């Protein structure tokens, strides 16, 4: 498969997430997946039902297009982490439009019930327009995925938009 470019997934935050902790508030984190590439957001201790992550994740995209999957969990120290829900975002739309502005996606359980939402924005950069690589994006000549905390476009003092 030939590489088409990369997609940037901006995990902004969530709202109305079901409380799954027996005691205390949710400590949510997200696993963002594209095909075999998985990345984990930071865990937000005590964030409750409305977490704010403001993190950016990069994934390489080839000709075999798939969905971006975001699964949200509540981190537990002494027991298995609790699954809150997941959403699937079709990458085909992102490839067609280059950018999908921030919007909320339902977090759905296997039962079909919605247990909150995550706010996500996406941007696709074709290989020929790919920006200059930042340090650490290649290891031993191999492409790698990485993520960043963002304060810019979706920070508290900026109303939004891509920069």
Short mmCIF file of the C-alpha atoms (twelve columns), coordinates in Angstrom:
data_MODEL
# 
_entry.id   MODEL 
# 
loop_
_atom_site.group_PDB 
_atom_site.id 
_atom_site.type_symbol 
_atom_site.label_atom_id 
_atom_site.label_alt_id 
_atom_site.label_comp_id 
_atom_site.label_asym_id 
_atom_site.label_seq_id 
_atom_site.Cartn_x 
_atom_site.Cartn_y 
_atom_site.Cartn_z 
_atom_site.pdbx_PDB_model_num 
ATOM 1   C CA . UNK A 1   0.000   0.000  0.000  1 
ATOM 2   C CA . UNK A 2   1.318   3.432  -0.797 1 
ATOM 3   C CA . UNK A 3   1.224   6.172  1.801  1 
ATOM 4   C CA . UNK A 4   -1.313  8.943  1.051  1 
ATOM 5   C CA . UNK A 5   -0.429  11.283 3.903  1 
ATOM 6   C CA . UNK A 6   -1.417  11.681 7.514  1 
ATOM 7   C CA . UNK A 7   -4.479  12.580 9.517  1 
ATOM 8   C CA . UNK A 8   -4.362  14.769 12.609 1 
ATOM 9   C CA . UNK A 9   -6.999  13.944 15.198 1 
ATOM 10  C CA . UNK A 10  -7.697  16.723 17.702 1 
ATOM 11  C CA . UNK A 11  -9.295  15.240 20.811 1 
ATOM 12  C CA . UNK A 12  -10.762 18.343 22.399 1 
ATOM 13  C CA . UNK A 13  -12.985 17.059 25.174 1 
ATOM 14  C CA . UNK A 14  -16.167 15.299 26.117 1 
ATOM 15  C CA . UNK A 15  -19.540 15.972 27.670 1 
ATOM 16  C CA . UNK A 16  -22.310 14.157 29.482 1 
ATOM 17  C CA . UNK A 17  -20.229 10.995 29.948 1 
ATOM 18  C CA . UNK A 18  -21.935 8.426  32.107 1 
ATOM 19  C CA . UNK A 19  -20.520 8.178  35.621 1 
ATOM 20  C CA . UNK A 20  -19.045 4.704  35.882 1 
ATOM 21  C CA . UNK A 21  -16.955 5.119  39.046 1 
ATOM 22  C CA . UNK A 22  -18.696 3.743  42.120 1 
ATOM 23  C CA . UNK A 23  -16.928 6.256  44.356 1 
ATOM 24  C CA . UNK A 24  -15.735 9.616  43.106 1 
ATOM 25  C CA . UNK A 25  -15.671 11.064 39.619 1 
ATOM 26  C CA . UNK A 26  -14.612 9.496  36.331 1 
ATOM 27  C CA . UNK A 27  -10.900 9.606  35.478 1 
ATOM 28  C CA . UNK A 28  -11.378 9.426  31.695 1 
ATOM 29  C CA . UNK A 29  -8.852  8.674  28.993 1 
ATOM 30  C CA . UNK A 30  -9.249  7.806  25.325 1 
ATOM 31  C CA . UNK A 31  -7.655  5.257  23.031 1 
ATOM 32  C CA . UNK A 32  -7.571  6.671  19.499 1 
ATOM 33  C CA . UNK A 33  -7.081  4.007  16.829 1 
ATOM 34  C CA . UNK A 34  -6.569  3.966  13.116 1 
ATOM 35  C CA . UNK A 35  -6.190  0.453  11.753 1 
ATOM 36  C CA . UNK A 36  -3.269  -1.065 13.713 1 
ATOM 37  C CA . UNK A 37  -2.084  2.280  15.115 1 
ATOM 38  C CA . UNK A 38  -3.243  2.942  18.696 1 
ATOM 39  C CA . UNK A 39  -2.505  6.003  20.819 1 
ATOM 40  C CA . UNK A 40  -3.621  6.870  24.328 1 
ATOM 41  C CA . UNK A 41  -4.611  10.284 25.634 1 
ATOM 42  C CA . UNK A 42  -3.640  11.458 29.062 1 
ATOM 43  C CA . UNK A 43  -5.849  10.247 31.907 1 
ATOM 44  C CA . UNK A 44  -7.724  13.121 33.555 1 
ATOM 45  C CA . UNK A 45  -7.995  12.335 37.242 1 
ATOM 46  C CA . UNK A 46  -11.288 13.549 38.700 1 
ATOM 47  C CA . UNK A 47  -12.451 15.188 35.443 1 
ATOM 48  C CA . UNK A 48  -15.887 13.630 35.793 1 
ATOM 49  C CA . UNK A 49  -18.409 13.697 32.955 1 
ATOM 50  C CA . UNK A 50  -17.031 16.681 31.012 1 
ATOM 51  C CA . UNK A 51  -13.282 16.143 30.436 1 
ATOM 52  C CA . UNK A 52  -11.044 18.515 28.472 1 
ATOM 53  C CA . UNK A 53  -8.033  16.848 26.806 1 
ATOM 54  C CA . UNK A 54  -6.868  19.294 24.107 1 
ATOM 55  C CA . UNK A 55  -4.531  16.730 22.550 1 
ATOM 56  C CA . UNK A 56  -3.478  16.132 18.957 1 
ATOM 57  C CA . UNK A 57  -2.644  12.711 17.499 1 
ATOM 58  C CA . UNK A 58  -1.049  11.852 14.123 1 
ATOM 59  C CA . UNK A 59  -1.782  8.737  12.083 1 
ATOM 60  C CA . UNK A 60  -0.365  7.651  8.749  1 
ATOM 61  C CA . UNK A 61  -2.944  6.935  6.047  1 
ATOM 62  C CA . UNK A 62  -2.496  4.600  3.097  1 
ATOM 63  C CA . UNK A 63  -4.828  3.598  0.248  1 
ATOM 64  C CA . UNK A 64  -6.726  1.112  2.439  1 
ATOM 65  C CA . UNK A 65  -9.052  3.605  4.170  1 
ATOM 66  C CA . UNK A 66  -10.655 2.739  7.528  1 
ATOM 67  C CA . UNK A 67  -12.522 4.520  10.336 1 
ATOM 68  C CA . UNK A 68  -10.852 6.409  13.163 1 
ATOM 69  C CA . UNK A 69  -12.089 4.750  16.368 1 
ATOM 70  C CA . UNK A 70  -12.144 6.530  19.710 1 
ATOM 71  C CA . UNK A 71  -12.818 4.433  22.818 1 
ATOM 72  C CA . UNK A 72  -13.190 6.188  26.173 1 
ATOM 73  C CA . UNK A 73  -12.494 4.505  29.507 1 
ATOM 74  C CA . UNK A 74  -12.510 5.413  33.180 1 
ATOM 75  C CA . UNK A 75  -9.126  4.646  34.720 1 
ATOM 76  C CA . UNK A 76  -9.249  2.584  37.903 1 
ATOM 77  C CA . UNK A 77  -6.226  1.912  40.094 1 
ATOM 78  C CA . UNK A 78  -7.202  -1.388 41.692 1 
ATOM 79  C CA . UNK A 79  -9.651  -2.909 39.209 1 
ATOM 80  C CA . UNK A 80  -10.006 -3.154 35.445 1 
ATOM 81  C CA . UNK A 81  -10.702 0.153  33.700 1 
ATOM 82  C CA . UNK A 82  -14.383 0.776  32.929 1 
ATOM 83  C CA . UNK A 83  -15.485 1.153  29.305 1 
ATOM 84  C CA . UNK A 84  -17.607 4.287  28.804 1 
ATOM 85  C CA . UNK A 85  -18.239 4.084  25.054 1 
ATOM 86  C CA . UNK A 86  -16.804 4.400  21.563 1 
ATOM 87  C CA . UNK A 87  -17.345 6.307  18.360 1 
ATOM 88  C CA . UNK A 88  -16.298 5.631  14.771 1 
ATOM 89  C CA . UNK A 89  -15.439 8.491  12.436 1 
ATOM 90  C CA . UNK A 90  -15.336 7.628  8.705  1 
ATOM 91  C CA . UNK A 91  -12.005 8.810  7.317  1 
ATOM 92  C CA . UNK A 92  -13.403 9.063  3.764  1 
ATOM 93  C CA . UNK A 93  -15.102 12.389 4.642  1 
ATOM 94  C CA . UNK A 94  -11.845 13.781 6.035  1 
ATOM 95  C CA . UNK A 95  -9.982  12.808 2.846  1 
ATOM 96  C CA . UNK A 96  -12.635 14.481 0.670  1 
ATOM 97  C CA . UNK A 97  -12.906 17.709 2.666  1 
ATOM 98  C CA . UNK A 98  -9.313  17.897 4.035  1 
ATOM 99  C CA . UNK A 99  -10.709 19.223 7.327  1 
ATOM 100 C CA . UNK A 100 -13.651 18.318 9.505  1 
ATOM 101 C CA . UNK A 101 -14.253 21.089 12.059 1 
ATOM 102 C CA . UNK A 102 -14.795 20.336 15.729 1 
ATOM 103 C CA . UNK A 103 -18.018 18.498 16.407 1 
ATOM 104 C CA . UNK A 104 -19.456 16.105 18.963 1 
ATOM 105 C CA . UNK A 105 -19.678 12.364 18.303 1 
ATOM 106 C CA . UNK A 106 -21.799 9.991  20.401 1 
ATOM 107 C CA . UNK A 107 -20.022 7.472  22.624 1 
ATOM 108 C CA . UNK A 108 -21.978 4.263  22.134 1 
ATOM 109 C CA . UNK A 109 -21.895 1.023  24.140 1 
ATOM 110 C CA . UNK A 110 -22.234 -2.410 22.530 1 
ATOM 111 C CA . UNK A 111 -25.859 -2.359 23.731 1 
ATOM 112 C CA . UNK A 112 -26.459 0.656  21.472 1 
ATOM 113 C CA . UNK A 113 -26.927 3.052  24.383 1 
ATOM 114 C CA . UNK A 114 -25.238 6.439  24.216 1 
ATOM 115 C CA . UNK A 115 -23.061 7.260  27.240 1 
ATOM 116 C CA . UNK A 116 -21.912 10.779 26.396 1 
ATOM 117 C CA . UNK A 117 -20.025 12.473 23.585 1 
ATOM 118 C CA . UNK A 118 -16.484 13.385 22.536 1 
ATOM 119 C CA . UNK A 119 -15.551 16.563 20.684 1 
ATOM 120 C CA . UNK A 120 -13.122 15.929 17.840 1 
ATOM 121 C CA . UNK A 121 -11.728 17.809 14.832 1 
ATOM 122 C CA . UNK A 122 -9.754  16.142 12.028 1 
ATOM 123 C CA . UNK A 123 -7.401  17.301 9.305  1 
ATOM 124 C CA . UNK A 124 -5.834  15.343 6.438  1 
ATOM 125 C CA . UNK A 125 -2.523  16.382 4.905  1 
ATOM 126 C CA . UNK A 126 -1.613  14.643 1.622  1 
ATOM 127 C CA . UNK A 127 1.930   13.317 1.360  1 
ATOM 128 C CA . UNK A 128 2.942   15.912 -1.244 1 
ATOM 129 C CA . UNK A 129 1.749   18.741 1.054  1 
ATOM 130 C CA . UNK A 130 3.040   17.238 4.275  1 
ATOM 131 C CA . UNK A 131 4.697   19.858 6.505  1 
ATOM 132 C CA . UNK A 132 8.345   19.610 7.488  1 
ATOM 133 C CA . UNK A 133 8.677   16.797 10.022 1 
ATOM 134 C CA . UNK A 134 9.143   17.757 13.630 1 
ATOM 135 C CA . UNK A 135 11.916  16.059 15.602 1 
ATOM 136 C CA . UNK A 136 10.955  12.566 16.698 1 
ATOM 137 C CA . UNK A 137 8.502   11.756 13.929 1 
ATOM 138 C CA . UNK A 138 10.829  9.219  12.342 1 
ATOM 139 C CA . UNK A 139 12.689  6.460  14.119 1 
ATOM 140 C CA . UNK A 140 15.320  4.384  12.316 1 
ATOM 141 C CA . UNK A 141 13.962  5.503  8.977  1 
ATOM 142 C CA . UNK A 142 10.472  4.260  9.858  1 
ATOM 143 C CA . UNK A 143 7.414   6.470  10.157 1 
ATOM 144 C CA . UNK A 144 5.950   6.644  13.618 1 
ATOM 145 C CA . UNK A 145 2.824   8.094  15.178 1 
ATOM 146 C CA . UNK A 146 2.894   10.721 17.885 1 
ATOM 147 C CA . UNK A 147 0.633   13.064 19.800 1 
ATOM 148 C CA . UNK A 148 0.856   16.532 21.316 1 
ATOM 149 C CA . UNK A 149 -0.975  18.555 23.918 1 
ATOM 150 C CA . UNK A 150 -2.458  21.613 22.208 1 
ATOM 151 C CA . UNK A 151 -3.099  25.027 23.653 1 
ATOM 152 C CA . UNK A 152 -3.511  26.807 20.310 1 
ATOM 153 C CA . UNK A 153 -6.536  26.477 18.049 1 
ATOM 154 C CA . UNK A 154 -8.797  24.973 20.698 1 
ATOM 155 C CA . UNK A 155 -7.275  26.583 23.783 1 
ATOM 156 C CA . UNK A 156 -9.349  28.603 26.236 1 
ATOM 157 C CA . UNK A 157 -8.252  31.939 24.766 1 
ATOM 158 C CA . UNK A 158 -8.789  31.071 21.108 1 
ATOM 159 C CA . UNK A 159 -12.276 30.584 19.608 1 
ATOM 160 C CA . UNK A 160 -11.133 27.843 17.212 1 
ATOM 161 C CA . UNK A 161 -9.955  27.160 13.723 1 
ATOM 162 C CA . UNK A 162 -6.911  25.519 12.230 1 
ATOM 163 C CA . UNK A 163 -3.569  27.251 12.271 1 
# 
